[in-house]
PDB file of C-alpha atoms in Angstrom:
ATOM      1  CA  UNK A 874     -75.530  30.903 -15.044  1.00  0.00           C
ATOM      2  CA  UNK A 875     -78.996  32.304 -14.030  1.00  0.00           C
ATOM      3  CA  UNK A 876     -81.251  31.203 -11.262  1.00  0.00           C
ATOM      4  CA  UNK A 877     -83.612  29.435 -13.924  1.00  0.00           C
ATOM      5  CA  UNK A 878     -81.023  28.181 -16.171  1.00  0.00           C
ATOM      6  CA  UNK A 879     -79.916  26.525 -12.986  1.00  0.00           C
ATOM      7  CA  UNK A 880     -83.143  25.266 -11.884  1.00  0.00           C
ATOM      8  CA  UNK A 881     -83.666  23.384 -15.005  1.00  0.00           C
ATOM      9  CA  UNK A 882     -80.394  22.066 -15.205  1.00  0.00           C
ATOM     10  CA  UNK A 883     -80.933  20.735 -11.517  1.00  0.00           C
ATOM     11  CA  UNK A 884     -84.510  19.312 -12.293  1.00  0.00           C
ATOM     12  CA  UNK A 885     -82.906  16.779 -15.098  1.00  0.00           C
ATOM     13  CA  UNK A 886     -79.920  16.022 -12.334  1.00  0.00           C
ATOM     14  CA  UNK A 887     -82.996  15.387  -9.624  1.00  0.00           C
ATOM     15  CA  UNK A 888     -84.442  13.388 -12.001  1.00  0.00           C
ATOM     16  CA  UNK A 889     -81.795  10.918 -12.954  1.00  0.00           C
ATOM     17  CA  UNK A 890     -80.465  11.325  -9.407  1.00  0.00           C
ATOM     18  CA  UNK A 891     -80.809   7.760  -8.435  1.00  0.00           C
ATOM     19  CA  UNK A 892     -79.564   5.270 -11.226  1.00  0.00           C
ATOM     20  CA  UNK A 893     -81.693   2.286 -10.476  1.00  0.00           C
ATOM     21  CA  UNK A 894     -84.737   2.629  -8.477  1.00  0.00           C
ATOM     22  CA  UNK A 895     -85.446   6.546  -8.015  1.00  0.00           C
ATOM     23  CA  UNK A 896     -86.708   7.754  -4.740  1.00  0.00           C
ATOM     24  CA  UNK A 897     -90.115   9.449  -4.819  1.00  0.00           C
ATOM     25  CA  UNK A 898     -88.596  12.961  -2.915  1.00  0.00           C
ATOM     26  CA  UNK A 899     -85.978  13.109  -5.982  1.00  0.00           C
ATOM     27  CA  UNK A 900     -88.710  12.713  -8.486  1.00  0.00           C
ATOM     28  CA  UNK A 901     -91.312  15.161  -6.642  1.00  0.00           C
ATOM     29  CA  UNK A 902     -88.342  18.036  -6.398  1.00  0.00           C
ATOM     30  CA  UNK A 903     -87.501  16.932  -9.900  1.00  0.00           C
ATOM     31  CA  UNK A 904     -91.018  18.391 -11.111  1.00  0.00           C
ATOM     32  CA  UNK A 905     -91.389  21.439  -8.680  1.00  0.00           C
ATOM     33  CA  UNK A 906     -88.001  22.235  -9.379  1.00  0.00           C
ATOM     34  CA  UNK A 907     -88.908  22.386 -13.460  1.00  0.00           C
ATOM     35  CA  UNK A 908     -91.407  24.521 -12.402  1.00  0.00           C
ATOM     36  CA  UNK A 909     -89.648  26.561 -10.614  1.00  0.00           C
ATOM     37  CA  UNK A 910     -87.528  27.072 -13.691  1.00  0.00           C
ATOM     38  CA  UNK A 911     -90.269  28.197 -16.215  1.00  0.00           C
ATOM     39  CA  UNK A 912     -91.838  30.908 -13.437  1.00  0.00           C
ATOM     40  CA  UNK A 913     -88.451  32.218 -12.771  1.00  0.00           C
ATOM     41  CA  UNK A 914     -87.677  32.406 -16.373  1.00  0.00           C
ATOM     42  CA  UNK A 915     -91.000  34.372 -17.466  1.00  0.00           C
ATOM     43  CA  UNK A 916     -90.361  36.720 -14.209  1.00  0.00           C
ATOM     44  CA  UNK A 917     -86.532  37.681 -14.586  1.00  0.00           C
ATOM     45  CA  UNK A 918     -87.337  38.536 -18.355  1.00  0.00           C
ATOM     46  CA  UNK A 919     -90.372  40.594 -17.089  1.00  0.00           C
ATOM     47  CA  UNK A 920     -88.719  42.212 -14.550  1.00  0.00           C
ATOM     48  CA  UNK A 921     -85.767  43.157 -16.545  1.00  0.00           C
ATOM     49  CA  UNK A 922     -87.607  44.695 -19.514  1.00  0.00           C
ATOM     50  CA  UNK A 923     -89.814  46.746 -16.420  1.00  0.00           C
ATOM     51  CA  UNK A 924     -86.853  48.189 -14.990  1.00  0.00           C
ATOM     52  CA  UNK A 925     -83.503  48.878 -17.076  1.00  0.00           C
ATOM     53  CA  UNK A 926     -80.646  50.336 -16.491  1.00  0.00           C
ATOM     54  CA  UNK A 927     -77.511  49.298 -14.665  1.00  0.00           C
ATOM     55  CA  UNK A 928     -77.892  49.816 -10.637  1.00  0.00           C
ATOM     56  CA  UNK A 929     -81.572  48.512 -10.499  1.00  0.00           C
ATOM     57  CA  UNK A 930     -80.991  44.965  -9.093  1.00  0.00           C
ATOM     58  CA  UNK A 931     -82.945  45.486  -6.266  1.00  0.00           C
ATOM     59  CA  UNK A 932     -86.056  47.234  -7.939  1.00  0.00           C
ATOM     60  CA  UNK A 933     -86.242  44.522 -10.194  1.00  0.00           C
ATOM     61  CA  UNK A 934     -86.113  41.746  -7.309  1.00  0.00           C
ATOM     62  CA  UNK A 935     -88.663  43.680  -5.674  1.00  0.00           C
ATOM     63  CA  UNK A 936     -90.778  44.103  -8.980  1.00  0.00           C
ATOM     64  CA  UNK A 937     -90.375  39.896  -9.103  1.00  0.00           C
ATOM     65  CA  UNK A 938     -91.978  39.257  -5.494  1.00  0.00           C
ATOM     66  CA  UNK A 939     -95.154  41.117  -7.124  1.00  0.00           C
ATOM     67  CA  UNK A 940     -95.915  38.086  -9.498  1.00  0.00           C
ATOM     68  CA  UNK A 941     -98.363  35.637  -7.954  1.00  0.00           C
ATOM     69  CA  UNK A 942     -98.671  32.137  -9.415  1.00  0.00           C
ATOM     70  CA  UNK A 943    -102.391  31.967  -9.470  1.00  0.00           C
ATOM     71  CA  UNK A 944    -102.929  35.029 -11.841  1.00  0.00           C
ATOM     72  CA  UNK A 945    -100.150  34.209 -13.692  1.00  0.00           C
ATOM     73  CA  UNK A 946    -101.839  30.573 -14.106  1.00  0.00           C
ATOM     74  CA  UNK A 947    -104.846  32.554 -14.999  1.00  0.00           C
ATOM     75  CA  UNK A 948    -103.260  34.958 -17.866  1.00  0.00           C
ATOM     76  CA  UNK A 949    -101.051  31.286 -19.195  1.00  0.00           C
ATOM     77  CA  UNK A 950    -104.358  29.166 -19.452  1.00  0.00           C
ATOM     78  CA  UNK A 951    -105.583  32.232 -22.129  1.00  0.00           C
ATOM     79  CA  UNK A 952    -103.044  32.297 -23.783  1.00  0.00           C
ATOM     80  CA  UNK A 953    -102.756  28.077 -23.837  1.00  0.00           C
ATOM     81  CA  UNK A 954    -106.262  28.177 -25.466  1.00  0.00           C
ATOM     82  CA  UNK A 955    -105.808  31.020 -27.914  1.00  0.00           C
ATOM     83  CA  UNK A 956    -108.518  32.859 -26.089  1.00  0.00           C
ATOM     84  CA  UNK A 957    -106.463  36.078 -24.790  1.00  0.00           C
ATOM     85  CA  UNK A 958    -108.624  38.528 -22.658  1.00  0.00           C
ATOM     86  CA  UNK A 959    -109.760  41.498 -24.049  1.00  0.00           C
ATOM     87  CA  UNK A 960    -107.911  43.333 -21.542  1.00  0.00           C
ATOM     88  CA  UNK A 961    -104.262  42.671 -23.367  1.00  0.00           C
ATOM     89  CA  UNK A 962    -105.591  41.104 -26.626  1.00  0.00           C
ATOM     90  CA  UNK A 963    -105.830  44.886 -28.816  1.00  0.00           C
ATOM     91  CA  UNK A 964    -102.149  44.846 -27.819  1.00  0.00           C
ATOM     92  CA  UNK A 965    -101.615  41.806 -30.269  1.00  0.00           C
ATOM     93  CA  UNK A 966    -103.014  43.863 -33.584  1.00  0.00           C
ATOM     94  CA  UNK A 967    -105.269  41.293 -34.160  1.00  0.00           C
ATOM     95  CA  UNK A 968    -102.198  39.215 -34.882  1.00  0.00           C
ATOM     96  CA  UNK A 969    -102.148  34.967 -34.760  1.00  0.00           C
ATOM     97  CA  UNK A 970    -100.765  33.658 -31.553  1.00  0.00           C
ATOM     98  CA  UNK A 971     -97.065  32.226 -32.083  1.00  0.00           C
ATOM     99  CA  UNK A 972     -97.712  28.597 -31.256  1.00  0.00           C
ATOM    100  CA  UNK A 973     -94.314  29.026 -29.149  1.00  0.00           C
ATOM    101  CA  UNK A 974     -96.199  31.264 -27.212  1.00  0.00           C
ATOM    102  CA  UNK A 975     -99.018  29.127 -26.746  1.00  0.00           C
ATOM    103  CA  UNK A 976     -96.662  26.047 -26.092  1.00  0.00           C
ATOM    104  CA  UNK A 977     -94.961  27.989 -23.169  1.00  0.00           C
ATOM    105  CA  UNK A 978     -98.052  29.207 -22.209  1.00  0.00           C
ATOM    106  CA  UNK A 979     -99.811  25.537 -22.377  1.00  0.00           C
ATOM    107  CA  UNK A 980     -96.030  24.658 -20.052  1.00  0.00           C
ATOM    108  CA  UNK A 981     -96.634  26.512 -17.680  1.00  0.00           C
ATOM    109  CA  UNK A 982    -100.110  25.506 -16.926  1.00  0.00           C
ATOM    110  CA  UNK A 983     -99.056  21.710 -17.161  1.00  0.00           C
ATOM    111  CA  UNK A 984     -96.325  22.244 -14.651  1.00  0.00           C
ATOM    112  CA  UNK A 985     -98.168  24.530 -12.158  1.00  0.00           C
ATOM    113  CA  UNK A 986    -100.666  21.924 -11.709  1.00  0.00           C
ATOM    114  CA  UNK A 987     -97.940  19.485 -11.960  1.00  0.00           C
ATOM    115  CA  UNK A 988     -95.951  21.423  -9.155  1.00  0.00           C
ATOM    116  CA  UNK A 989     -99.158  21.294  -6.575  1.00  0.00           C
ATOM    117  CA  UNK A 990     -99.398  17.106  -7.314  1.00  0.00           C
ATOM    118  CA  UNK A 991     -95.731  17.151  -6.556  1.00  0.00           C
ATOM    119  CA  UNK A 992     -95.802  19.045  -3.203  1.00  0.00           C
ATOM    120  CA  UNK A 993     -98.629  18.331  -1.955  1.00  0.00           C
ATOM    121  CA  UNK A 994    -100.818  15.108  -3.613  1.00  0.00           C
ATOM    122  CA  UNK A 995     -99.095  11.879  -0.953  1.00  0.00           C
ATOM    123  CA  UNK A 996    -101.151   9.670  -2.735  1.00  0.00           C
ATOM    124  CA  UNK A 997     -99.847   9.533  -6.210  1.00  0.00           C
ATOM    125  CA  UNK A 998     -96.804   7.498  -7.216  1.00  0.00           C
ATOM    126  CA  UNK A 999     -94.092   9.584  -9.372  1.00  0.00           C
ATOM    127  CA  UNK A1000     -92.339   7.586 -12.157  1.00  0.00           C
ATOM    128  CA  UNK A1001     -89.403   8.350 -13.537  1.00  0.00           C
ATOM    129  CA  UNK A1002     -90.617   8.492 -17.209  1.00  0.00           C
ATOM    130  CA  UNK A1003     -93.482  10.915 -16.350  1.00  0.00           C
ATOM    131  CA  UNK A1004     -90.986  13.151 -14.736  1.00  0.00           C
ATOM    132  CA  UNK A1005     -88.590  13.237 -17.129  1.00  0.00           C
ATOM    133  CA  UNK A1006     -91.416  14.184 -19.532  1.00  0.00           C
ATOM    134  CA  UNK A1007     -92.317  16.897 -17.203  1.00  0.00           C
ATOM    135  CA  UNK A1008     -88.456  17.846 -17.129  1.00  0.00           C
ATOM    136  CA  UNK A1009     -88.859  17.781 -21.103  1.00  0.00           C
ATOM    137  CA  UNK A1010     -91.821  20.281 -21.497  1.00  0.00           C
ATOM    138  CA  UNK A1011     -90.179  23.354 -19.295  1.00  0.00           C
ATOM    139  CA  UNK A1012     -86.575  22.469 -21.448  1.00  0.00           C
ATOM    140  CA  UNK A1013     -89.124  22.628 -24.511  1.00  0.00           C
ATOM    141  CA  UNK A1014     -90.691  25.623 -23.032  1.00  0.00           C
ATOM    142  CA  UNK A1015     -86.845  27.627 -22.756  1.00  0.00           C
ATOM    143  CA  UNK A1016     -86.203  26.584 -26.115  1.00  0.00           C
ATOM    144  CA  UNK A1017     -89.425  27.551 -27.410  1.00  0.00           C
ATOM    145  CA  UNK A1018     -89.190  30.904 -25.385  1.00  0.00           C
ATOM    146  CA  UNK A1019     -85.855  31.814 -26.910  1.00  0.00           C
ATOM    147  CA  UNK A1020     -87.485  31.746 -29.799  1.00  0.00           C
ATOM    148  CA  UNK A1021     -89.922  33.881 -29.550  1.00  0.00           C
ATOM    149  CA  UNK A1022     -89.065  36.453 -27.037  1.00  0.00           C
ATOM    150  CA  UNK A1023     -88.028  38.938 -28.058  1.00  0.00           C
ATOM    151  CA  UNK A1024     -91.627  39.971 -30.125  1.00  0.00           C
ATOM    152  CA  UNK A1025     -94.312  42.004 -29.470  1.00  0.00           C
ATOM    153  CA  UNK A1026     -96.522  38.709 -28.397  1.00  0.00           C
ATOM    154  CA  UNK A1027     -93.956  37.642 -25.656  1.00  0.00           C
ATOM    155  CA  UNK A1028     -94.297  41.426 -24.281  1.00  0.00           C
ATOM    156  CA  UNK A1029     -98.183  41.650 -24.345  1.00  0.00           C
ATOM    157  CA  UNK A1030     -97.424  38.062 -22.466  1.00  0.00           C
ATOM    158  CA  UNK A1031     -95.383  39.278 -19.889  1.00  0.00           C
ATOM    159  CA  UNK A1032     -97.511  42.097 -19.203  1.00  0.00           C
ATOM    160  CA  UNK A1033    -100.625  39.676 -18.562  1.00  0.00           C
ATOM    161  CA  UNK A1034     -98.588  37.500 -16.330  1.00  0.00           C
ATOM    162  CA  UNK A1035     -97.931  40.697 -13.872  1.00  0.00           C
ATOM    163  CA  UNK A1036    -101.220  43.015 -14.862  1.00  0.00           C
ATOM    164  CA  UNK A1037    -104.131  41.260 -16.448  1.00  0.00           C
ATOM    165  CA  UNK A1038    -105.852  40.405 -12.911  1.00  0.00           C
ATOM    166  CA  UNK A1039    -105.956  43.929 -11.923  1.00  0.00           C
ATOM    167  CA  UNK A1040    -106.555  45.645 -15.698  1.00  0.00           C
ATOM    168  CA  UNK A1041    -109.591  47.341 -16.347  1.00  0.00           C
ATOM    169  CA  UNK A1042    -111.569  47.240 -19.794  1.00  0.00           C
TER     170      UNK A1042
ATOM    171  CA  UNK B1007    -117.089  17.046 -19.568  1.00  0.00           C
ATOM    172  CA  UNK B1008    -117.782  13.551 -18.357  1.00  0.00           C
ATOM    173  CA  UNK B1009    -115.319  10.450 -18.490  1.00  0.00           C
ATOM    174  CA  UNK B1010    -117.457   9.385 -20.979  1.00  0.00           C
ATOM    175  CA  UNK B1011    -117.642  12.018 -22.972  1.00  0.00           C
ATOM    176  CA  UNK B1012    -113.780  12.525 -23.339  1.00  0.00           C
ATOM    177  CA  UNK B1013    -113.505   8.839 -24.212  1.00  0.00           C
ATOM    178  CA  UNK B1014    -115.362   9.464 -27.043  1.00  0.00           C
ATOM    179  CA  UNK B1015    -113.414  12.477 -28.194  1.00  0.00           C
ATOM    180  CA  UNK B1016    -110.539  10.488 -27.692  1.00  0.00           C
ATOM    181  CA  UNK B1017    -111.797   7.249 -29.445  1.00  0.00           C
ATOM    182  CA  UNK B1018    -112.364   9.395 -32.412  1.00  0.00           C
ATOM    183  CA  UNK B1019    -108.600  10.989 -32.595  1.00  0.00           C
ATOM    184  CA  UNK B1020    -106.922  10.082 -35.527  1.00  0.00           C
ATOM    185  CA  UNK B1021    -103.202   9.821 -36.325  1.00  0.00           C
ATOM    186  CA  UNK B1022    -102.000   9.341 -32.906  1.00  0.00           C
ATOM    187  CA  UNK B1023     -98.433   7.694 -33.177  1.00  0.00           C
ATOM    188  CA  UNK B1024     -97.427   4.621 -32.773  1.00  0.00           C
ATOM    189  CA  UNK B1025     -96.762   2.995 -29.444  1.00  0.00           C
ATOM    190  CA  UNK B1026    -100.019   4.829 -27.922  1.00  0.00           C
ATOM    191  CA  UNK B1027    -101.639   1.498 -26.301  1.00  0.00           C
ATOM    192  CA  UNK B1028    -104.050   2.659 -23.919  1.00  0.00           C
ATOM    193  CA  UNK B1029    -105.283   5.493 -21.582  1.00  0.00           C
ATOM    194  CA  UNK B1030    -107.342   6.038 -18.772  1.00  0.00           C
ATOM    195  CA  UNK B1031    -109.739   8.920 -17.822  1.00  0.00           C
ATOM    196  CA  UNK B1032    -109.786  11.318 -14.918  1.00  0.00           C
ATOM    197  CA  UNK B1033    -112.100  14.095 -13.920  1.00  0.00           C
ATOM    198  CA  UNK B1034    -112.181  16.624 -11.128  1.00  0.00           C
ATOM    199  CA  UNK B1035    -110.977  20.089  -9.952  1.00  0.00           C
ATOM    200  CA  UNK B1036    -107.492  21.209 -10.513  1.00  0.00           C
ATOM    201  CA  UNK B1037    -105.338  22.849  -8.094  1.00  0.00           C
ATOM    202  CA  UNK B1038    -106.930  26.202  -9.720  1.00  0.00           C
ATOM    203  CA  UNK B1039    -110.289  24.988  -8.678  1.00  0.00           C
ATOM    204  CA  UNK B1040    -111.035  24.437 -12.696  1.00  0.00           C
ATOM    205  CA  UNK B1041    -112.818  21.634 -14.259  1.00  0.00           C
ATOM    206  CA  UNK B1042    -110.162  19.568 -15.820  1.00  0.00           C
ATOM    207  CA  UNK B1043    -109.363  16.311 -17.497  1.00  0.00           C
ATOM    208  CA  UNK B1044    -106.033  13.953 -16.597  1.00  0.00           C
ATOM    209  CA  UNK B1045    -105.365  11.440 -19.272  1.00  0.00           C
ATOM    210  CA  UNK B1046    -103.134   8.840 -18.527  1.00  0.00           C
ATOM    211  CA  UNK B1047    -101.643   7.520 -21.855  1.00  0.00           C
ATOM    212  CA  UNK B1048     -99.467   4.288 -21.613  1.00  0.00           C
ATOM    213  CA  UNK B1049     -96.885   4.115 -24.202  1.00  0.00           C
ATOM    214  CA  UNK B1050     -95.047   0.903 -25.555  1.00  0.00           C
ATOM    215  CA  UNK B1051     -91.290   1.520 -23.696  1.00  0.00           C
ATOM    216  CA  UNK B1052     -89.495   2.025 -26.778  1.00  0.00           C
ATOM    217  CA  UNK B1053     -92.097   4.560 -28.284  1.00  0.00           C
ATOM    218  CA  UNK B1054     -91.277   6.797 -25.196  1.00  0.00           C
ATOM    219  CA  UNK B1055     -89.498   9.686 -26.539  1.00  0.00           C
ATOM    220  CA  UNK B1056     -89.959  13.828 -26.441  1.00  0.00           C
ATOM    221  CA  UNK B1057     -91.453  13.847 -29.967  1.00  0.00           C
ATOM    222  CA  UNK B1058     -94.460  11.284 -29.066  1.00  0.00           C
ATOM    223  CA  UNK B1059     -95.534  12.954 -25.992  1.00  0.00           C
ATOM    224  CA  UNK B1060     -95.684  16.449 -27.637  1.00  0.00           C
ATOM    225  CA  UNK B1061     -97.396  15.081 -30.594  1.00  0.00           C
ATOM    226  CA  UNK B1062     -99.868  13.231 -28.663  1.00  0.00           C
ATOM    227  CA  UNK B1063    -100.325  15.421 -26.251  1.00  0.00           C
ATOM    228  CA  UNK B1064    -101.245  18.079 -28.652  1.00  0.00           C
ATOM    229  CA  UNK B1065    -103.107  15.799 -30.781  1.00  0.00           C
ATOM    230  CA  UNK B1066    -106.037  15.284 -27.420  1.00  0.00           C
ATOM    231  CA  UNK B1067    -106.236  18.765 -26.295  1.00  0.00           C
ATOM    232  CA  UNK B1068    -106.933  20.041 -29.509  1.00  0.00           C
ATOM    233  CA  UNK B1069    -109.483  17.834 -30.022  1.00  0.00           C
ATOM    234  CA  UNK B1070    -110.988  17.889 -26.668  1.00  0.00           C
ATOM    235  CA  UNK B1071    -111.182  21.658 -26.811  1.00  0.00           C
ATOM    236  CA  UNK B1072    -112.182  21.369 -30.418  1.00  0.00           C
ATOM    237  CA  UNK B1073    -115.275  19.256 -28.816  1.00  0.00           C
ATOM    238  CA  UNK B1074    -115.997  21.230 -25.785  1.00  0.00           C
ATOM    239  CA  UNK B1075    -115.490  24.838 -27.186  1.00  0.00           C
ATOM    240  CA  UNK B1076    -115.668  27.681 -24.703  1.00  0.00           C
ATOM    241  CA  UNK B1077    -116.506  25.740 -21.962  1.00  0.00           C
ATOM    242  CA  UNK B1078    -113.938  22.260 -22.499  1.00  0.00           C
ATOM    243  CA  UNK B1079    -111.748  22.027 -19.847  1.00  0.00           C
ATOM    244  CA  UNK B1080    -108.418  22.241 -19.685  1.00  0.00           C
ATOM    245  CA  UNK B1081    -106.336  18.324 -20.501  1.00  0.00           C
ATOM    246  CA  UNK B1082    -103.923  17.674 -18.110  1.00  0.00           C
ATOM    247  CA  UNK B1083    -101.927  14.888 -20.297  1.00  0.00           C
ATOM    248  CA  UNK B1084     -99.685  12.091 -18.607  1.00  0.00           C
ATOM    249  CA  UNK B1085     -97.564   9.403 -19.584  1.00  0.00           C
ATOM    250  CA  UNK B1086     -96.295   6.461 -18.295  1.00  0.00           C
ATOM    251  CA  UNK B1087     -94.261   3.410 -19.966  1.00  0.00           C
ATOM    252  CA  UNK B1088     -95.806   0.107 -20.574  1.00  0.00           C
ATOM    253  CA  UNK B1089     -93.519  -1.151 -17.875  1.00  0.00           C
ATOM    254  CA  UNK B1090     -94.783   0.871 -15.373  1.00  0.00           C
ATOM    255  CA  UNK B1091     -98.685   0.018 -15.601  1.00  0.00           C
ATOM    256  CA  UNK B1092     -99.917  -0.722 -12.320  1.00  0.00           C
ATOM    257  CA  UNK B1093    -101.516  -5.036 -13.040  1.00  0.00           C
ATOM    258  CA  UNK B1094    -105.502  -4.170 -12.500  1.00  0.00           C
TER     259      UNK B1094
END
């Protein structure tokens, strides 16, 4: 099994960890940990459409540490609104956004921002409902992703997760 | 977008399912420093399933973004069961 197949498997598990009356940490990992999931999803197919080839393991680790969750949040939240920048939009042909794109794009936005309540927000209360929902959108998002990518959209996606930031006009 | 303003839009939503039964409104910077919305929707227990929260939360950031254009920010949507509302 993968690292994100894994991860998503263990944020249901953290999320029904405690039968009855489910402790706030197992809730709060439950939500970072689906995540977690999505952004190591999107980077190990990334990564291993970068660098093929057998005996590259390493380049395409290192390729993976160069993905930084703001920028990606930035190139996502684009794509979630069907407003692509004109830095990676030409790529798409003029072409209708896949609303399984836009749904794993709209994911990952939800569950970033989700992640950072999660971690770091004391103050709010976790319920088990809203995490399981949470848990439900990145599953949705794998599904959705399967679908999808393998097209050109999912590429020109990729590419804006990594690149967009630093592309020029 | 104010609170007020995305009451409105929401007031105005057709079509939700059934089992939606209330919401409340939140404004303020997101973790990206963005303008954004939470909405808190409280669902009747047994109306809590995948297929709801997808459709409704579709159904309000469509039309919030349909309302704010360019500039609408970006609709955090939340759930929570009728069980678990907090007694005002």
């Amino acid at each position: 099994m993968s690292l994100h197949g894994d991860l998503l498997l263990q944020a249901r598990q953290l999320a029904t960890r405690e039968p009855r009356r489910p402790r706030q940490a197992s809730l709060r990992r439950a939500i970072s940990t689906a995540y977690y999931a999505l952004f190591h999803l999107l980077i190990s197919e990334a990564t291993s459409r970068l660098v093929t080839g057998s005996g590259r393991d390493r380049l395409r680790h290192s390729l993976g540490r160069a993905f930084v969750h703001s920028a990606m949040r930035e190139a996502a939240h684009g794509f979630a609104r069907n407003r692509i920048s004109p830095k990676v939009g030409p790529a798409l042909a003029g072409a209708a956004l896949q609303p399984q794109l836009v749904s794993v794009a709209a994911a990952f936005v939800d569950l970033q921002q989700a992640r950072h309540e999660a971690d770091y927000d004391t103050a709010r209360r976790f319920t088990r409902r809203k995490c399981l929902d949470l848990v439900a959108q990145a599953e949705q998002a794998f599904a959705d992703w399967n679908a999808i990518g393998s097209s050109l959209q999912a590429d020109v996606f990729l590419v804006a997760l990594l690149a967009q930031k630093r592309m020029q006009i | 977008m104010t609170t007020e303003a995305v009451e409105h839009v929401l007031r105005e939503i057709r079509g939700f399912p059934a089992g939606v039964r209330s919401w409340t409104i939140e404004t303020g910077p997101d973790a990206s420093g963005s303008d954004a919305v939470w909405v808190w929707v409280t669902l009747e227990d047994e109306a809590f399933e995948r297929r709801t929260t997808a459709q409704v939360r579709e159904l309000i950031r469509q039309a919030v973004q349909r309302q704010g254009g360019e500039h609408a920010p970006w609709v955090y949507v939340r759930f929570r069961g009728a069980s678990e509302e907090v007694p005002a």
